[in-house]
Each structure stands twice: as C-alpha cells, then as structure tokens.
XYZ file of C-alpha atoms in Angstrom:
613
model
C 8.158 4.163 1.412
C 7.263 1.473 -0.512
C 9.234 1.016 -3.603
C 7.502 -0.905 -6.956
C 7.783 -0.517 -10.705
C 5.823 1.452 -13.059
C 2.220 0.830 -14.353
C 2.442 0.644 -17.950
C 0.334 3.971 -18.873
C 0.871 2.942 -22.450
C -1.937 0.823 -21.825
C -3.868 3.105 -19.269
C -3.724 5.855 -20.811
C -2.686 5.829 -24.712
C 0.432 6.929 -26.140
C -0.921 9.934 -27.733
C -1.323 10.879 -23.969
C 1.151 8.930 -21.146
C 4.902 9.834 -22.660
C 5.893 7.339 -19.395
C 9.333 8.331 -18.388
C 10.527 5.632 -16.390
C 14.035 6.579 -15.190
C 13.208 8.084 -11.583
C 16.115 7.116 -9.568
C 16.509 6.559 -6.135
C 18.742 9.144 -3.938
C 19.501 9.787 -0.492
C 21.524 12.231 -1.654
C 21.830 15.779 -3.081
C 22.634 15.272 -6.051
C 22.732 11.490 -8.433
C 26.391 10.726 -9.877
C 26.358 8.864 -13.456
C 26.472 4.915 -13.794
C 29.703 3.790 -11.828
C 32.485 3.530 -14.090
C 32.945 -0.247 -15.118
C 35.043 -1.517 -17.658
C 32.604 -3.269 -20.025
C 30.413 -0.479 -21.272
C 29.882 -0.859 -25.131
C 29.022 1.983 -27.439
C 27.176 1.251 -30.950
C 27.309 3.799 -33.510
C 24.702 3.382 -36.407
C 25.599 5.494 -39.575
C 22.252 6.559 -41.910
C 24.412 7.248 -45.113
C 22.912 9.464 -47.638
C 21.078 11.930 -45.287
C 17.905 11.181 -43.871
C 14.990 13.806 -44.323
C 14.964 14.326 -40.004
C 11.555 16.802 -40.742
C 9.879 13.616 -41.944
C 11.327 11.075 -39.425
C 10.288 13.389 -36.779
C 7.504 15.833 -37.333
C 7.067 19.115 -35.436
C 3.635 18.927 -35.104
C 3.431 22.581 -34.366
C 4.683 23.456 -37.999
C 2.493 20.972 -39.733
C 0.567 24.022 -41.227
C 3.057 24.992 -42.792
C 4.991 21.730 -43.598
C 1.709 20.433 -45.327
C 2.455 23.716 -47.720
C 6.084 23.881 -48.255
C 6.735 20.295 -48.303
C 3.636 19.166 -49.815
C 5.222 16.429 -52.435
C 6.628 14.386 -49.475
C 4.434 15.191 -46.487
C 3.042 12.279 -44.230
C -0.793 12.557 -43.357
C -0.995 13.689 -40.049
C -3.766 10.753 -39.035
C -0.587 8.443 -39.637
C 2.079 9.975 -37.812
C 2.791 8.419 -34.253
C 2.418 11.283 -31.507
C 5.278 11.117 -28.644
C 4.867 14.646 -26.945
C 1.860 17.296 -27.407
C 4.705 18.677 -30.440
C 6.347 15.855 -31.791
C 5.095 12.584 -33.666
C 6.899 9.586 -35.400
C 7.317 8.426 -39.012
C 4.417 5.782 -39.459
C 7.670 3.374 -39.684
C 8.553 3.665 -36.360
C 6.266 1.736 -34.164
C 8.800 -0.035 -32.127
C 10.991 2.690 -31.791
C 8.272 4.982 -30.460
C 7.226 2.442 -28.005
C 11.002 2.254 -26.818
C 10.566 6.320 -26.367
C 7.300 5.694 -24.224
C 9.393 3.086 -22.058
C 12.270 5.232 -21.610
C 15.169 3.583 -23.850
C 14.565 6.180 -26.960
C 15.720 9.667 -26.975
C 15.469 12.260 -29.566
C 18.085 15.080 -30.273
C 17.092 17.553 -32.530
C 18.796 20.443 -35.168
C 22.352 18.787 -34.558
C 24.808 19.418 -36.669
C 27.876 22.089 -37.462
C 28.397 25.857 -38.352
C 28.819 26.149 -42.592
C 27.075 22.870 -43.469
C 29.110 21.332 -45.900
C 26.509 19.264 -48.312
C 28.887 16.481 -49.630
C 28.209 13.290 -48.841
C 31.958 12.668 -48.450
C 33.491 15.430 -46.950
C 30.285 15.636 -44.816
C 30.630 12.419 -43.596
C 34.760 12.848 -43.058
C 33.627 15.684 -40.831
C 31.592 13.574 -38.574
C 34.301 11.205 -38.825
C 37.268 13.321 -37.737
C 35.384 15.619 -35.664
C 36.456 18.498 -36.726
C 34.444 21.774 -38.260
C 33.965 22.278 -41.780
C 36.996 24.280 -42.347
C 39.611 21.812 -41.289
C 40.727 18.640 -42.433
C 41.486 16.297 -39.881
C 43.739 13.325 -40.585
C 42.786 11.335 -37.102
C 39.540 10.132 -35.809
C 37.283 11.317 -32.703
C 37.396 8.265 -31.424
C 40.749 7.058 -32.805
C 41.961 10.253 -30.857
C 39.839 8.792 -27.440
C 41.525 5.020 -27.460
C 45.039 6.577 -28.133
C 44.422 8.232 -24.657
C 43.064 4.995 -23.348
C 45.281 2.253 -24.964
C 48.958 3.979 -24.933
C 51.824 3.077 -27.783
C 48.503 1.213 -29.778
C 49.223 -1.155 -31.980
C 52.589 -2.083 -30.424
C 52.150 -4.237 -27.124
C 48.525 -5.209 -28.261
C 46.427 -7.623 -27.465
C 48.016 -8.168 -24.151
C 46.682 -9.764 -21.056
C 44.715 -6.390 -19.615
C 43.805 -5.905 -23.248
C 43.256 -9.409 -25.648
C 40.319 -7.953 -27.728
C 39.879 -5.243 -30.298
C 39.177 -2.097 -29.042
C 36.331 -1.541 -31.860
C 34.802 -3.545 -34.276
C 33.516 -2.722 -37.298
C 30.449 -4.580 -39.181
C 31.249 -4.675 -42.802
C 34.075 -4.961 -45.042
C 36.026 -1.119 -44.351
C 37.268 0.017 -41.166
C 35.575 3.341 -40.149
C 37.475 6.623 -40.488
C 36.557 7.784 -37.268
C 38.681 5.196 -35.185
C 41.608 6.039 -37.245
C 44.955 6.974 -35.882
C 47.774 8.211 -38.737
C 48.214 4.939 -40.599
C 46.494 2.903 -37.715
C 43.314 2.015 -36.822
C 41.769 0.959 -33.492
C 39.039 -1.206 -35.325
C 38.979 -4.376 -37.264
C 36.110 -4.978 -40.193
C 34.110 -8.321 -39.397
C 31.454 -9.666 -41.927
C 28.064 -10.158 -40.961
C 28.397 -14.162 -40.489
C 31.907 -13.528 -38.452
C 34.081 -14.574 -41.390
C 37.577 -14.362 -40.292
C 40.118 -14.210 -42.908
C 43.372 -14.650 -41.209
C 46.715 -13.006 -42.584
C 49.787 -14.734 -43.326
C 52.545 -13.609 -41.121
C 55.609 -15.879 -40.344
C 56.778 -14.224 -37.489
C 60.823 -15.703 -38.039
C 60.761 -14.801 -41.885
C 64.013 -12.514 -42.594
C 63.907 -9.145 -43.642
C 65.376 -8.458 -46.902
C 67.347 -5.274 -47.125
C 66.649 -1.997 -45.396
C 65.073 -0.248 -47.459
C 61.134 -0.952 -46.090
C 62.605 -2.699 -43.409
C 60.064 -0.520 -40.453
C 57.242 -0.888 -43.399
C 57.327 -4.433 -43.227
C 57.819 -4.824 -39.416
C 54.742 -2.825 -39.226
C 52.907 -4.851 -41.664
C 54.120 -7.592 -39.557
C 52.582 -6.719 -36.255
C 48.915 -5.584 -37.809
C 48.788 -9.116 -39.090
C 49.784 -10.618 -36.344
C 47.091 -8.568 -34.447
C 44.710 -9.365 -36.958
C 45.134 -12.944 -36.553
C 44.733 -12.658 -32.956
C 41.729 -10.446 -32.917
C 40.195 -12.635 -35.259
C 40.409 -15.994 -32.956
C 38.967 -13.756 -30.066
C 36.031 -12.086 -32.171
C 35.150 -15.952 -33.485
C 35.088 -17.439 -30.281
C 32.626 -15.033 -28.877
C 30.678 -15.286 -31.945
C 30.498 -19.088 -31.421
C 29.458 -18.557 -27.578
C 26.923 -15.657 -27.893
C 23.664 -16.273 -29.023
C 20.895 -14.135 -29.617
C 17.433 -13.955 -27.716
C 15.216 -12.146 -30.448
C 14.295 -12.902 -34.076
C 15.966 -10.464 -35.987
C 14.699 -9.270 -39.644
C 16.250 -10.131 -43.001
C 17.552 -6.569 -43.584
C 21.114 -5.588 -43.773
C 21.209 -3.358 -40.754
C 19.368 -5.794 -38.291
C 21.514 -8.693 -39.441
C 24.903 -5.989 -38.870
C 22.790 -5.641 -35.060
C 22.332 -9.050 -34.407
C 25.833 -9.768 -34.763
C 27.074 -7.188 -32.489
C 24.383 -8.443 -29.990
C 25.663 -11.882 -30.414
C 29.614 -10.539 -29.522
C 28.788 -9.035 -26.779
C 26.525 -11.820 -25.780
C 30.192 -13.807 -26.238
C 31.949 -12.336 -24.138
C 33.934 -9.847 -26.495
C 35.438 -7.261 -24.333
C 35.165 -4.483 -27.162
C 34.048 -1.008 -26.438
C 33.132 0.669 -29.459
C 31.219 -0.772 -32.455
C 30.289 0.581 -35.954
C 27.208 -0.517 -38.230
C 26.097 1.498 -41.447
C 22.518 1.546 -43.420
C 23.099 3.123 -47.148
C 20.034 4.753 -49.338
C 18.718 7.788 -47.620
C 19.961 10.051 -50.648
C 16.415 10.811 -51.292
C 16.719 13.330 -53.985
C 13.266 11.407 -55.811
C 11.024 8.339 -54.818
C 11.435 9.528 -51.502
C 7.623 9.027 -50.957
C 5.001 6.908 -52.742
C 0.926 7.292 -52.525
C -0.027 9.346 -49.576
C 3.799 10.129 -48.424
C 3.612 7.192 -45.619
C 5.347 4.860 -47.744
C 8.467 4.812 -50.059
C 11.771 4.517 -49.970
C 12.480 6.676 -46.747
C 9.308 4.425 -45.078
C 11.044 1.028 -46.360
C 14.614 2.314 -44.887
C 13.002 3.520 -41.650
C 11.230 0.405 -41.199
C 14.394 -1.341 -40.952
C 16.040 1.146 -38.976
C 13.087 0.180 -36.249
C 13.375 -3.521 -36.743
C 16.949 -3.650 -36.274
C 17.152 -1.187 -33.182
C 14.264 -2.241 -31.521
C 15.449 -6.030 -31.977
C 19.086 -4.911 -30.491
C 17.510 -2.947 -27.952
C 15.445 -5.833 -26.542
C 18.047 -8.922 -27.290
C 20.944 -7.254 -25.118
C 18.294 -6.504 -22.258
C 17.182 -10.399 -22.357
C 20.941 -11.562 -21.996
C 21.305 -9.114 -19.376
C 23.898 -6.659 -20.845
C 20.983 -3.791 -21.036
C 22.762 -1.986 -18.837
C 25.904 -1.847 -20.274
C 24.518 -0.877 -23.520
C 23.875 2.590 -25.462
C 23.771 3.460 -29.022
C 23.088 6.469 -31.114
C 22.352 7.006 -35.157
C 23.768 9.992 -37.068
C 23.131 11.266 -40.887
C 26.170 12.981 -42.584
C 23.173 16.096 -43.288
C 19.265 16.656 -43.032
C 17.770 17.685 -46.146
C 16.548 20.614 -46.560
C 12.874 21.998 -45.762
C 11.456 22.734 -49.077
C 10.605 19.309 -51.108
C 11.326 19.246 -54.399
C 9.356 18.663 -57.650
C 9.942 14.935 -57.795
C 8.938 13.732 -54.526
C 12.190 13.823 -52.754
C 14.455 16.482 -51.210
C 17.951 18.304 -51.635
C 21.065 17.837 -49.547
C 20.380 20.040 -46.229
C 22.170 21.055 -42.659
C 20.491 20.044 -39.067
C 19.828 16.724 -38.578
C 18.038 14.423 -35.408
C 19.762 12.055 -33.833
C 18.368 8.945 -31.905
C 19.967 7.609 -28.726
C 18.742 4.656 -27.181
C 19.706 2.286 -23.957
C 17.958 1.903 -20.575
C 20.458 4.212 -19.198
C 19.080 7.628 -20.774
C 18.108 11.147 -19.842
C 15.305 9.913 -21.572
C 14.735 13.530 -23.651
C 13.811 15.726 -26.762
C 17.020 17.654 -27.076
C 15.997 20.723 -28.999
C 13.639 22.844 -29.722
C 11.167 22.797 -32.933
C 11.994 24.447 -35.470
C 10.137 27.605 -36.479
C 9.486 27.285 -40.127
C 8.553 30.711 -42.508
C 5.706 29.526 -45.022
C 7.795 31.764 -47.499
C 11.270 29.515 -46.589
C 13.284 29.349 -49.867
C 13.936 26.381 -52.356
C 17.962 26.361 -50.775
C 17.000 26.954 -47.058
C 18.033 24.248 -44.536
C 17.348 23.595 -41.256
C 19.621 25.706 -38.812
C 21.940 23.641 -36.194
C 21.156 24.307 -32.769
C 23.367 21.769 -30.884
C 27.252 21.123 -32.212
C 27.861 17.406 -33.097
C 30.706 17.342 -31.104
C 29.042 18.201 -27.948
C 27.465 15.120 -28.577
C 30.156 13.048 -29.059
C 31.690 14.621 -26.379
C 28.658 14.220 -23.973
C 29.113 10.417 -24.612
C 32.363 10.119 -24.051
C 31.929 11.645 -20.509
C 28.727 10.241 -19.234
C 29.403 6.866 -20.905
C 33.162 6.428 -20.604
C 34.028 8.590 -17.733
C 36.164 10.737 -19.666
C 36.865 14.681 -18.673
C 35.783 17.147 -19.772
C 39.200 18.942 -20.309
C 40.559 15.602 -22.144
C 37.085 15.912 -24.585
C 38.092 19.725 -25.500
C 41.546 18.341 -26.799
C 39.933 15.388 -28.529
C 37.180 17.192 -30.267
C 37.072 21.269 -29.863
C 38.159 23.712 -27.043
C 34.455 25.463 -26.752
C 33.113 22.122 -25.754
C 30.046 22.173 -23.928
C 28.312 19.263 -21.841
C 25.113 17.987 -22.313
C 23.311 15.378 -19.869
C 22.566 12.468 -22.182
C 23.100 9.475 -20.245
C 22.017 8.718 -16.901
C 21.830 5.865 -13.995
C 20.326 2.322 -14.163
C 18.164 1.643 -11.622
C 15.102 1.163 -9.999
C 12.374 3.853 -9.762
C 10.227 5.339 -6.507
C 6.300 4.993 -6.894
C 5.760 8.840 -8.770
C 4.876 8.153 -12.348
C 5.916 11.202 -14.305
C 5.302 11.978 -17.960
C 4.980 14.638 -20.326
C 7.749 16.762 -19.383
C 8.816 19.650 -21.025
C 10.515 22.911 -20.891
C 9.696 25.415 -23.627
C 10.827 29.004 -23.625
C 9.048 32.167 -24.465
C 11.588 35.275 -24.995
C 13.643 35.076 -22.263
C 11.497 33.121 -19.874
C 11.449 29.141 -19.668
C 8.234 27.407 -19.003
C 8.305 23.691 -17.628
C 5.246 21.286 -17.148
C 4.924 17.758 -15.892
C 1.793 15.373 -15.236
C 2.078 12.343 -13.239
C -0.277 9.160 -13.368
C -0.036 7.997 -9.679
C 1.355 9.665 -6.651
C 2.146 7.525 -3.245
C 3.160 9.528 -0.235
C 5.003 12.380 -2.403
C 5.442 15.350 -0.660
C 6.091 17.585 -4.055
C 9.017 18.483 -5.897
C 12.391 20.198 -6.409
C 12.978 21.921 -9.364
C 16.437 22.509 -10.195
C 18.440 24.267 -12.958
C 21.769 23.511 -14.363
C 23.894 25.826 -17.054
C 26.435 23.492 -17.728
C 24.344 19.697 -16.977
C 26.879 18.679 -14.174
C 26.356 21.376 -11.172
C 22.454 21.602 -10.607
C 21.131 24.145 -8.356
C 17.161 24.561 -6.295
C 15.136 26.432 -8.316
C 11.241 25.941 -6.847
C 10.154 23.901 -4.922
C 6.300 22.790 -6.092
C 4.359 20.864 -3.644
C 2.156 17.738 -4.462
C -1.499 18.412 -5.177
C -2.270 15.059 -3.837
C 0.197 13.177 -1.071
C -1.289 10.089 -3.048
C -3.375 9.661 -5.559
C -4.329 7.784 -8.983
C -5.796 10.523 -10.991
C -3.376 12.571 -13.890
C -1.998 15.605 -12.397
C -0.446 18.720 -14.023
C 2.011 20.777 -12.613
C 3.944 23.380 -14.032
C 6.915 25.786 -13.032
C 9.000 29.147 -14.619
C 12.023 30.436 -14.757
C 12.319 34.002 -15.986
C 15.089 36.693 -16.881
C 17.101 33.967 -18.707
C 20.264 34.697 -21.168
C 19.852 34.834 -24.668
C 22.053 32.496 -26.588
C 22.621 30.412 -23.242
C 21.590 26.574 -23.307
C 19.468 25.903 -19.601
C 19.111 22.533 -18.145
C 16.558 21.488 -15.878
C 15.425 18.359 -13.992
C 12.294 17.221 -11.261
C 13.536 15.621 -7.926
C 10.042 14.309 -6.875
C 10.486 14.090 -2.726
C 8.946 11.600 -0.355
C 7.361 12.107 3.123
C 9.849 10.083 4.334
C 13.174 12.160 2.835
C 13.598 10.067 -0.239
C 14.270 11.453 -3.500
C 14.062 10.675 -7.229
C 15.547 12.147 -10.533
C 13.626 12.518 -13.246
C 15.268 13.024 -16.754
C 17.190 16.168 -17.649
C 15.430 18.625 -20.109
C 17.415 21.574 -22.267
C 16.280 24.268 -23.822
C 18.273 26.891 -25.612
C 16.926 30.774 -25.109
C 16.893 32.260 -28.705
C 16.190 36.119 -29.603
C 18.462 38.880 -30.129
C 21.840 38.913 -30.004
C 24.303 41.472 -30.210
C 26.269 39.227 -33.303
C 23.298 38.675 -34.900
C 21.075 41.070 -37.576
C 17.428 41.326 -36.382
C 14.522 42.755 -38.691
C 11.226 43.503 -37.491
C 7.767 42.693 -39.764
C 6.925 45.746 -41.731
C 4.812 48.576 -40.811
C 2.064 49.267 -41.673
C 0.957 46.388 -42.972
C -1.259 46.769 -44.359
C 0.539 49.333 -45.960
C 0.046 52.834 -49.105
C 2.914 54.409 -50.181
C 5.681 53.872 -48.249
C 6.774 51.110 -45.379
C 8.917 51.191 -42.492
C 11.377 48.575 -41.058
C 13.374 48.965 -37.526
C 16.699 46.815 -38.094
C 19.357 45.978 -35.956
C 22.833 44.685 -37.392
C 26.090 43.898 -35.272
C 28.221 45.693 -37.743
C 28.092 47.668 -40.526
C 26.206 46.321 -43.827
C 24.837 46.187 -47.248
C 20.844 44.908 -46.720
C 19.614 43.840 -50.172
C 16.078 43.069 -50.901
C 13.898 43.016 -53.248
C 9.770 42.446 -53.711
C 8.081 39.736 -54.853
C 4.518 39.304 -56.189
C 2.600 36.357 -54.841
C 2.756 34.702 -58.520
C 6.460 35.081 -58.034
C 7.094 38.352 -60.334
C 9.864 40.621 -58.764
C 8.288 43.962 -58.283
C 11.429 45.991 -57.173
C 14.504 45.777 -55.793
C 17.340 47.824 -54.034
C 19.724 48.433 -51.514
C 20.217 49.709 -47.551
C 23.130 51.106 -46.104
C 22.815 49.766 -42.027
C 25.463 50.967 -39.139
C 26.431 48.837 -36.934
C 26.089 48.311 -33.190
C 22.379 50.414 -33.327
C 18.998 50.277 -34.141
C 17.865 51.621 -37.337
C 14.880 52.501 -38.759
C 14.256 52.758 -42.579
C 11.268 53.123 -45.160
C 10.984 51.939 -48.511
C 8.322 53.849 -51.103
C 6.248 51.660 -52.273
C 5.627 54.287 -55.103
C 2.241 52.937 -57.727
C 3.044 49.207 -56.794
C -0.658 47.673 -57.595
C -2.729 46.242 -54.235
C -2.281 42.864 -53.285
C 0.291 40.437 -51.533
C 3.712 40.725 -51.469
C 6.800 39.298 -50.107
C 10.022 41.170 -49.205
C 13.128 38.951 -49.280
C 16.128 40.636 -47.716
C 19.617 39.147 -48.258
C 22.811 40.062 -46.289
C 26.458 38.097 -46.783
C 26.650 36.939 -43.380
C 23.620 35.945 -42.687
C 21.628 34.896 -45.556
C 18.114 35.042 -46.638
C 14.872 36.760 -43.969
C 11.138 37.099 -45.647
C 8.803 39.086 -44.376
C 5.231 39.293 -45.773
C 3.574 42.758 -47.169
C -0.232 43.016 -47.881
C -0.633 46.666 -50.033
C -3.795 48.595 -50.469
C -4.699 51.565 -52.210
C-alpha cells in the first residue's frame, strides 16, 4: 500500500461538512501502544479564571431551541456560530481554534467537573488545584503530589546533573497551588519578558543561634535553587526564539514565552499560564450576543493557543507538546436579567497537541425548557479522571500510582494518542451516540485506496480494546463521501463505553482512528426516576409512576404558565419499587401548567401539564 498524507477536506468539502480527523496510525499490530515514553514531553496548563459560560463557547446545537428561550439575553445567533460536528458549533471567536479541531490538534471534553459543585471562585479553584472533591481540603497539589514521586527528597539535592532545570514553571508573578508540596513548591514564577530576580544567599554566612536554625537553612537552599533555576530559565530564553507573530494580549504573550523556553532548550515538564475576566455575571454579551466581553476574552484565548499550537510545530517540538484549559465552574444555564450569567457546575475543557484522540468527550446536554433560575449543568466526567488520563497517556504514569495521587475510583480515559503518519482512508465525522441502552456509531470517509473495511472495537476501561464488528468497505477505492455506521446494543446503564475504527488494508495493514466515549444514561437503581404525567392532557385527577432508591418525601407543587403557584403538597414514596400516585386536580381552571417536584437528594424535576375541562 501506498502511504501519503491527507487531502485537506476543509477545502473540498467545507467545515460545516469534512470534521477531517487526521490521526490514523499505522499498525502491524493488534493493538497501537501510546507515544514511547521520552523524557522531554511538556505539559501546558491554561487556567480561564472566573468561569467561562462552556454553553456559549460550545453550543449544543441540538438544544438551540431551547437555549434561544432560556438563555435568550446572552444567546449567539445561530448563522454565526462555527459548526464542528452535525451537534456541536464554536463561539464566533474561535476561528483558529476550530480549524485546529478540523486538523486534528483540538479536542473538546464536555460536562467535566465534580460531585457538589462548590461555586466559589476560591475554594473552587483550590479544588482543581489540590485535586481533591469538594468535601476535603487538601494541603498538597495534584501535580506537586506527581513530581514528589518523580523527583525524590525535592528540594534537597536539586538541580543536579540528571535534573539542572525546574521541574515547572510558572508564567506570572505567584507560583500555582497545584504544584505545591507542604511548604515547597515544584515551580518557580517567571515574568512574561524572563525577568530574573536573583536572591541573595551567601552560602558561608553563619547561623546565628538555634532557634530558626532549619528555617533559615531551608530558606537557604530555595534561594540557592532559585538562583540557579533562574540562570537556566534565562539562558533558554536568550536561545529560543519564536516562529509565529504572537498577539498583544496577556495570555498569548504568557504562550509565547513558554514557546520560546522550550524552543531554548529548557528541560521543564510542566508549565502554568492564567487568563482572568470570565466572571461574567453582566456585559457578558453586547448587540446580537456575538460580541462582548466573553467574545473579546475568547478571541484571545484563540490567538494565543492557536499561535502556541503552530510556533512549537514550526521549531519541531509539536510532538512533544500538549496542553489543556480548565474553568474553576461553568455558569449556569439560565441567563440572567443583565446579560450575563450566575456561577454554575459542568464545564468544557479544550485539549490540544498533534498527539490527540482527537474527540468530543461527552455527551450534549439535554436541557428542560422549564430548567430553573439556580439549575447548572450536571458533571458527567470527574476532573480528576482527566488529570489522571494525562498523567498516564502523557507521562507514562500507572494507573495504581494516579489513584493515590488523585482518588481511588479513578477511571481512564483515552485522551492522548501516537504521532505519526497516517494510511490513505480519510475518515471524518465520527460519532457514537446512545439511545437507552444501545450505542449507535457512524463514520464517513472522503477517499478510500485499497481498504478492505473495518474493525470496530470496544473498550470499557480505554486500555484493553476488544472486536466488536467488523464492517466491510463499500468501495475497495474510491473518491466519493461514504457513510457507514455500526451498533452496539444491551449496554450498562451508568457504564462509560469506548470505541475506536481500525480501517484494514488489502494488504494486512491497519490504522487507528481516534477513540470515542459515550456514557449510557437512564435508570439507575440510586437514582429517583419520574415519568411525564398522565393523561395529559388531563380533568380531574393525574397520575405519576415514580421510582426512588430509598424511602422519601416528594414535594411539588403547580405552577401557572404566568408563574402563579396553583397548589402544592406532599408524597410519601417507598423505596426500592415502583410507585404509582395521582394528584386531584380538583376545579384548577384549563390551561398550562407546570409541576415542579423537589426531593433533598436530588433536587429539582419539571414536568409539563396541559388541563382541560
């Protein structure tokens, strides 16, 4: 087989249509390990502080309905939004980062975040940084915990000659909580231009007394390591340079000089940058919702990432690269009444690098046109399954070392995957979603050259894949856009599926495609479930069927369509059953009504009523 790059379908085909994905790698084997474990892989964290409004900065296109109602006062037009899958578009803002999606180097992960969504900026942010859940308070970093385990008795013994550089730098005048250690931290703070400060430390001076004598010989060595850091972080910054034209912006000037480091030589793994402002509680749009202050902050956000993205690929470190943004919340889905919106839960995340699963992580959410003022976005994927997902694809750690860094109910997901080159079968436009129990996957591909079909295979944990179908190739070879599609039925509720294409030559040759997951919602037996009323139309009376793990107090009451509260009462449910009750309506005038039902555990469900007499 003849091997060659990609056409650019951008170009062929339109973005709105050819979602390229151009990660197919080559195989001989079974199955594709990750990107061999070097020592000079770099990790760049970008921090959106405030809490960026993730419905607006990606739109489920399948909810705009009801987004265009419920979030009217901030809504984007939908002939401005920049489609990426048949579901999804872009902010207006993000041009360059939705053409680094269509090339493979942009993924999206959607509804991250953690159970009890604390909505303080601080301690919301400390959780992130610690990497803990919302009822503890940690007092080490996630990744301070992660270099203790890879840099032993840290700071003593350091730099050395196996380690002369700092193991993370920090753009900006702090150090970041998450690479702290007890009263250490693994990072030093750099300034934008490199400016160095160095510390005054005569290493002979006597110590006077005992009293702080350890305090003292530890303020002693961080200075001394300070000062040597220093010399090694200006001397790459003298010999990197950077290939791009980077914008006047804070964050793309932060960018540029990490680019410019590792361009230098700098032999530092992790790196921190931080963009302030997305506490968008008014102003958040201006005119027709496209621009604002969330449009002006996104805009840099793509400037500075797609600059990074494409200056480390021109000096050849591309490949050594990846990166991902975080928000300490999302906002929630209801706007409020002065353009803006409220502190929230679930949040996306962008991860970008040449060496992705190139994926939507996530499903859409499903969003109830009745969805109160206080109602966020629920979490779907734990932050610290990303974090920990990282650290295993990207640094090669276990997984039973990530369970003691961040939580013991860890669970993998494929984020990160090999650099290389790909065979001649163009995929895009892959997707799993999931009906019930039942997962439905579909793929088109632009050009086929001696492919004899493909493998499907299935994963419940993103490391050990198994054959699932095998689909044969409409066309051996062709030029023409082919759909193909596949099933998997009888799936687990609650249970996170992975799945991925092996497209297979005539010749035995095999490539990967990216890794899709889909999580299988419905009913669970911890969870209450409430079915829509009937009749409904109803007169008189109206029945329910309910089903709640344990037993309950079910509050509700009903609600006029101008907002007047009708009635309102109580339900004794017992657990562990189904249960059926009715509720008399009694002389309740005709017209439409909604019944809000309220239980401790698990908050607010609305279900509509039409009554007639």
């Amino acid at each position: 087989m003849n091997r060659r790059n990609f056409l650019s379908t951008a170009g062929v085909f339109g973005l709105s249509l050819a979602t390229p994905l151009r990660h197919l790698y080559a195989t001989n084997t079974a199955s594709s390990s990750l990107i061999s474990p070097d020592s000079d892989r770099v990790l760049v964290i970008i921090q959106l502080f405030g809490g960026n409004d993730g419905l607006n900065t990606v739109v489920p296109m399948d909810q705009y309905r009801v987004l265009s109602r419920v979030r009217k006062e901030v809504v984007i037009p939908q002939r401005k939004l920049l489609p990426v899958t048949d579901t999804l578009s872009m902010h207006p803002s993000l041009s360059r980062m939705r053409r680094m999606y269509t090339e493979g180097s942009l993924s999206i992960l959607q509804n991250v975040g953690y159970p009890s969504q604390n909505r303080s900026h601080f301690r919301s942010t400390d959780i992130w940084a610690t990497g803990t859940d919302a009822q503890t308070v940690g007092t080490t970093g996630w990744l301070g915990r992660y270099l203790q385990g890879e840099l032993p008795g840290f700071p003593y013994g350091y730099p050395n000659g196996d380690n002369p550089h700092p193991p993370a730098v920090t753009i900006g005048t702090l150090p970041t909580p998450a690479c702290a250690l007890g009263r250490n931290s693994f990072d030093i703070t750099v300034q934008r231009n490199v400016d160095i400060t160095g510390v005054d430390a005569p290493d002979g001076a006597p110590l006077v007394g005992e009293r702080f004598k350890e305090e003292m010989e530890h303020l002693r060595l961080i200075a001394s390591q300070t000062n040597s850091y220093g010399k090694a972080v200006t001397k790459a910054d003298e010999r990197g340079r950077n290939t791009v034209t980077y914008a006047d912006d804070r964050l793309s000037q932060q960018l540029s000089t990490v680019a410019r480091l590792i361009d230098g030589g700098l032999q530092t793994k992790i790196y921190t940058v931080r963009l302030s402002g997305f506490d968008t509680h008014a102003g958040q749009v201006e005119g027709d919702g496209s621009v604002g202050l969330q449009a002006d902050l996104l805009k840099n956000v793509d400037n500075a990432i797609a600059a990074f993205n494409q200056d480390v690929r021109n000096s050849g470190h591309g490949d050594r690269v990846a990166g991902f943004t975080y928000s300490e919340f999302g906002r929630r889905i209801r706007s409020n009444q002065s353009r803006g919106t409220d502190h929230g839960a679930a949040n996306l995340m962008f991860m970008f690098g040449p060496c992705l699963h190139h994926t939507v992580l996530g499903n859409n959410p499903v969003i109830d046109l009745q969805v109160g003022q206080g109602t966020d976005l629920p979490y779907e994927y734990d932050y610290r399954d990303i974090y920990g997902s990282v650290l295993q694809d990207w640094f090669q750690v276990s997984s039973a070392r990530i369970k003691d860094i961040l939580h013991p109910d860890f669970q993998y997901i494929p984020l990160v995957g090999l650099c290389g080159f790909a065979l001649p079968v163009e995929m895009f436009e892959f997707t799993v979603t999931t009906d019930g129990k039942d997962a439905h996957l579909s793929w088109k591909t632009a050009e086929e050259i001696d492919n004899n079909g493909f493998q499907v295979e299935v994963s419940s944990d993103g490391v050990g894949f198994r054959d699932l179908q095998f689909v044969p190739s409409r066309a051996a070879s062709a030029t023409s856009i082919t759909k193909y599609t596949a099933r998997h039925d009888g799936l687990r509720v609650g249970r996170t599926y992975h799945y991925r294409i092996k497209a297979l030559a005539i010749d035995g040759q095999a490539a990967y495609g990216p890794v899709r997951s889909v999580k299988i919602t419905g009913r669970l037996s911890n969870e209450l479930t409430l079915s829509d009323p009937s009749p409904n139309p109803a007169r008189g009376r109206v029945t329910f069927d309910c089903f709640a793990p344990s037993d309950t107090y079910l509050s509700y009451g009903l609600f006029h369509r101008d907002g007047r509260q009708v009635m309102n009462d109580t339900v004794y449910l017992v657990g562990g059953r189904a249960t059926a009750f009715t509720i008399e309506l009694g002389r309740i005038p005709s017209g439409a009504y909604v019944f809000r039902f309220q239980e401790p555990h698990f908050g607010t469900i609305s279900k509509r009523l039409i009554i007639q007499h």
